[in-house]
Coordinates of C-alpha atoms in Angstrom, one line a residue:
M57 CA -115.2 205.8 54.5
T58 CA -116.0 206.7 58.1
T59 CA -117.1 204.0 60.5
T60 CA -118.2 204.4 64.1
A61 CA -117.6 201.7 66.6
T62 CA -120.7 200.5 68.3
E63 CA -120.5 200.5 72.1
K64 CA -120.4 197.0 73.6
F65 CA -121.5 195.9 77.0
T66 CA -120.7 192.7 78.8
Q67 CA -123.7 191.2 80.7
I68 CA -122.9 188.9 83.6
F69 CA -125.7 186.9 85.2
T70 CA -125.0 185.4 88.6
Q71 CA -126.7 182.8 90.8
I72 CA -126.8 183.2 94.6
H73 CA -127.2 180.2 96.9
E74 CA -127.7 180.2 100.7
N75 CA -126.8 177.2 102.8
Y76 CA -129.8 176.6 105.0
G77 CA -127.9 173.8 106.7
S78 CA -125.6 176.4 108.3
H79 CA -128.4 178.2 110.2
D80 CA -128.3 175.7 113.2
W81 CA -124.6 174.8 112.8
D82 CA -122.6 175.3 116.0
G83 CA -119.3 175.8 114.1
S84 CA -117.7 172.5 115.0
G85 CA -117.2 169.7 112.6
E86 CA -118.3 169.9 109.0
C87 CA -121.0 172.4 108.1
P88 CA -124.3 170.6 107.0
N89 CA -125.1 171.3 103.4
H90 CA -128.6 172.3 102.3
W91 CA -128.1 174.8 99.5
K92 CA -131.1 176.8 98.2
A93 CA -131.0 179.1 95.1
K94 CA -131.8 182.7 96.2
G95 CA -131.9 184.6 92.9
G96 CA -129.0 186.4 91.4
T97 CA -127.8 189.7 90.0
T98 CA -127.5 191.0 86.4
Y99 CA -124.4 193.1 86.0
I100 CA -123.9 195.3 82.9
L101 CA -120.2 196.1 82.5
E102 CA -119.4 199.3 80.6
D103 CA -116.9 199.0 77.8
G104 CA -113.4 199.0 79.2
V105 CA -114.1 197.2 82.5
N106 CA -111.8 194.3 83.1
V107 CA -114.2 191.4 82.9
D108 CA -111.9 188.7 84.4
A109 CA -111.0 191.0 87.4
F110 CA -114.7 191.8 88.0
I111 CA -115.7 188.1 88.0
K112 CA -112.9 187.3 90.4
A113 CA -114.2 190.1 92.7
I114 CA -117.9 189.1 92.7
E115 CA -117.6 185.3 92.8
S116 CA -117.5 184.0 96.4
E117 CA -118.1 180.9 98.4
D118 CA -118.1 179.9 102.0
D119 CA -120.1 177.6 104.3
Y120 CA -123.0 180.1 104.3
F121 CA -123.3 181.8 100.9
M122 CA -122.1 181.5 97.4
E123 CA -122.4 183.7 94.2
K124 CA -121.2 182.2 90.9
V125 CA -121.4 183.5 87.3
R126 CA -123.9 181.3 85.4
H127 CA -123.7 183.2 82.0
Q128 CA -122.0 186.1 80.3
E129 CA -122.6 187.7 77.0
V130 CA -121.4 190.7 75.0
V131 CA -124.2 192.9 73.6
E132 CA -124.8 196.3 72.0
D133 CA -128.0 197.1 73.9
P134 CA -127.3 197.0 77.7
Y135 CA -131.0 196.0 78.4
E136 CA -131.0 193.0 76.0
N137 CA -131.8 189.8 78.0
V138 CA -132.7 191.9 81.1
E139 CA -136.1 191.4 82.7
S140 CA -138.1 194.6 83.1
W141 CA -138.9 193.8 86.7
D142 CA -135.2 193.2 87.7
P143 CA -133.1 196.4 87.6
P144 CA -129.5 195.6 86.5
T145 CA -126.4 196.7 88.3
F146 CA -124.2 198.9 86.0
V147 CA -120.5 198.5 86.5
T148 CA -117.7 201.1 85.7
S149 CA -114.0 201.0 86.5
A150 CA -112.6 202.6 89.6
S151 CA -109.0 203.1 90.5
D152 CA -109.2 200.4 93.2
G153 CA -112.0 198.2 91.8
F154 CA -115.4 198.9 90.4
F155 CA -118.4 201.3 90.9
L156 CA -121.7 199.5 91.1
D157 CA -124.8 201.6 90.3
V158 CA -128.3 200.3 90.8
T159 CA -131.4 202.4 89.9
Q160 CA -134.7 201.2 91.1
T161 CA -138.0 202.8 90.1
A162 CA -141.6 202.6 91.3
E163 CA -142.3 200.3 88.3
T164 CA -139.6 197.8 89.2
S165 CA -139.6 197.9 93.0
S166 CA -141.9 198.2 96.0
L167 CA -140.8 201.8 96.9
H168 CA -142.8 204.2 99.1
P169 CA -145.7 205.5 96.9
K170 CA -144.1 209.0 97.0
I171 CA -140.6 207.8 96.0
A172 CA -140.1 207.7 92.3
V173 CA -136.4 206.6 92.1
K174 CA -133.9 205.0 94.5
K175 CA -130.2 205.1 93.2
S176 CA -127.5 203.3 95.1
V177 CA -123.7 203.4 94.3
T178 CA -121.3 201.0 95.9
C179 CA -117.6 200.4 95.4
L180 CA -116.3 196.9 95.0
N181 CA -112.6 196.4 95.4
F182 CA -110.5 193.9 93.5
E183 CA -110.5 191.6 96.5
G184 CA -114.3 191.4 96.6
Y185 CA -115.0 193.8 99.5
Y186 CA -117.9 196.2 99.2
N187 CA -118.0 199.8 100.4
H188 CA -121.4 201.5 100.2
L189 CA -121.0 205.0 99.0
E190 CA -124.4 206.6 98.8
T191 CA -128.1 206.1 98.2
V192 CA -130.2 208.9 96.9
Y193 CA -134.0 209.0 96.7
T194 CA -136.0 211.2 94.3
T195 CA -139.6 211.9 95.3
V196 CA -142.5 212.1 92.8
D197 CA -142.3 215.9 93.4
G198 CA -138.7 216.0 92.4
E199 CA -137.1 216.4 95.8
I200 CA -133.8 214.7 96.2
L201 CA -133.0 213.1 99.5
G202 CA -129.7 211.6 100.7
S203 CA -129.4 208.7 103.1
S204 CA -129.2 211.1 106.1
K205 CA -132.6 212.6 105.3
I206 CA -134.7 209.7 104.2
E207 CA -135.7 208.4 107.7
A208 CA -137.1 211.8 108.7
W209 CA -138.9 212.2 105.4
L210 CA -140.5 208.7 105.7
K211 CA -141.7 209.6 109.2
A212 CA -143.2 212.8 107.8
N213 CA -144.7 211.0 104.8
P214 CA -146.4 207.8 106.0
S215 CA -147.3 205.5 103.1
R216 CA -150.9 205.1 104.4

């Protein structure tokens, strides 16, 4: 009897808070606290990603900002529990941390009317530091534009 293993994905949902009390803080004494929820991120970890190491890398807290995991779940369909308007961040393993891949489409984001897809890849190391690698834009005509060309393209293609 032959069985095939079903691929599993770990979904991690975070909550971000910003401390509005820190905006006028002069840095002396204790920072005033006035935390406000500011959304969060849905991460989809590919099979084989070290979940505990990833959580340690993304969770952070200081006087100004915090991101904490509010829920995690293992699923077979990576889009299960994901809102259609909120593109998830796909996570794969890297030698020194993780690759984070976000793909936004015209249906899920307020992109320029002639931009069909925006794809960004970032590296997150094990200590929680981010290094942006590349953002690539695909136009509705199929043209692929890197970060170095998008500004000139936008000037040549006004949205109105």
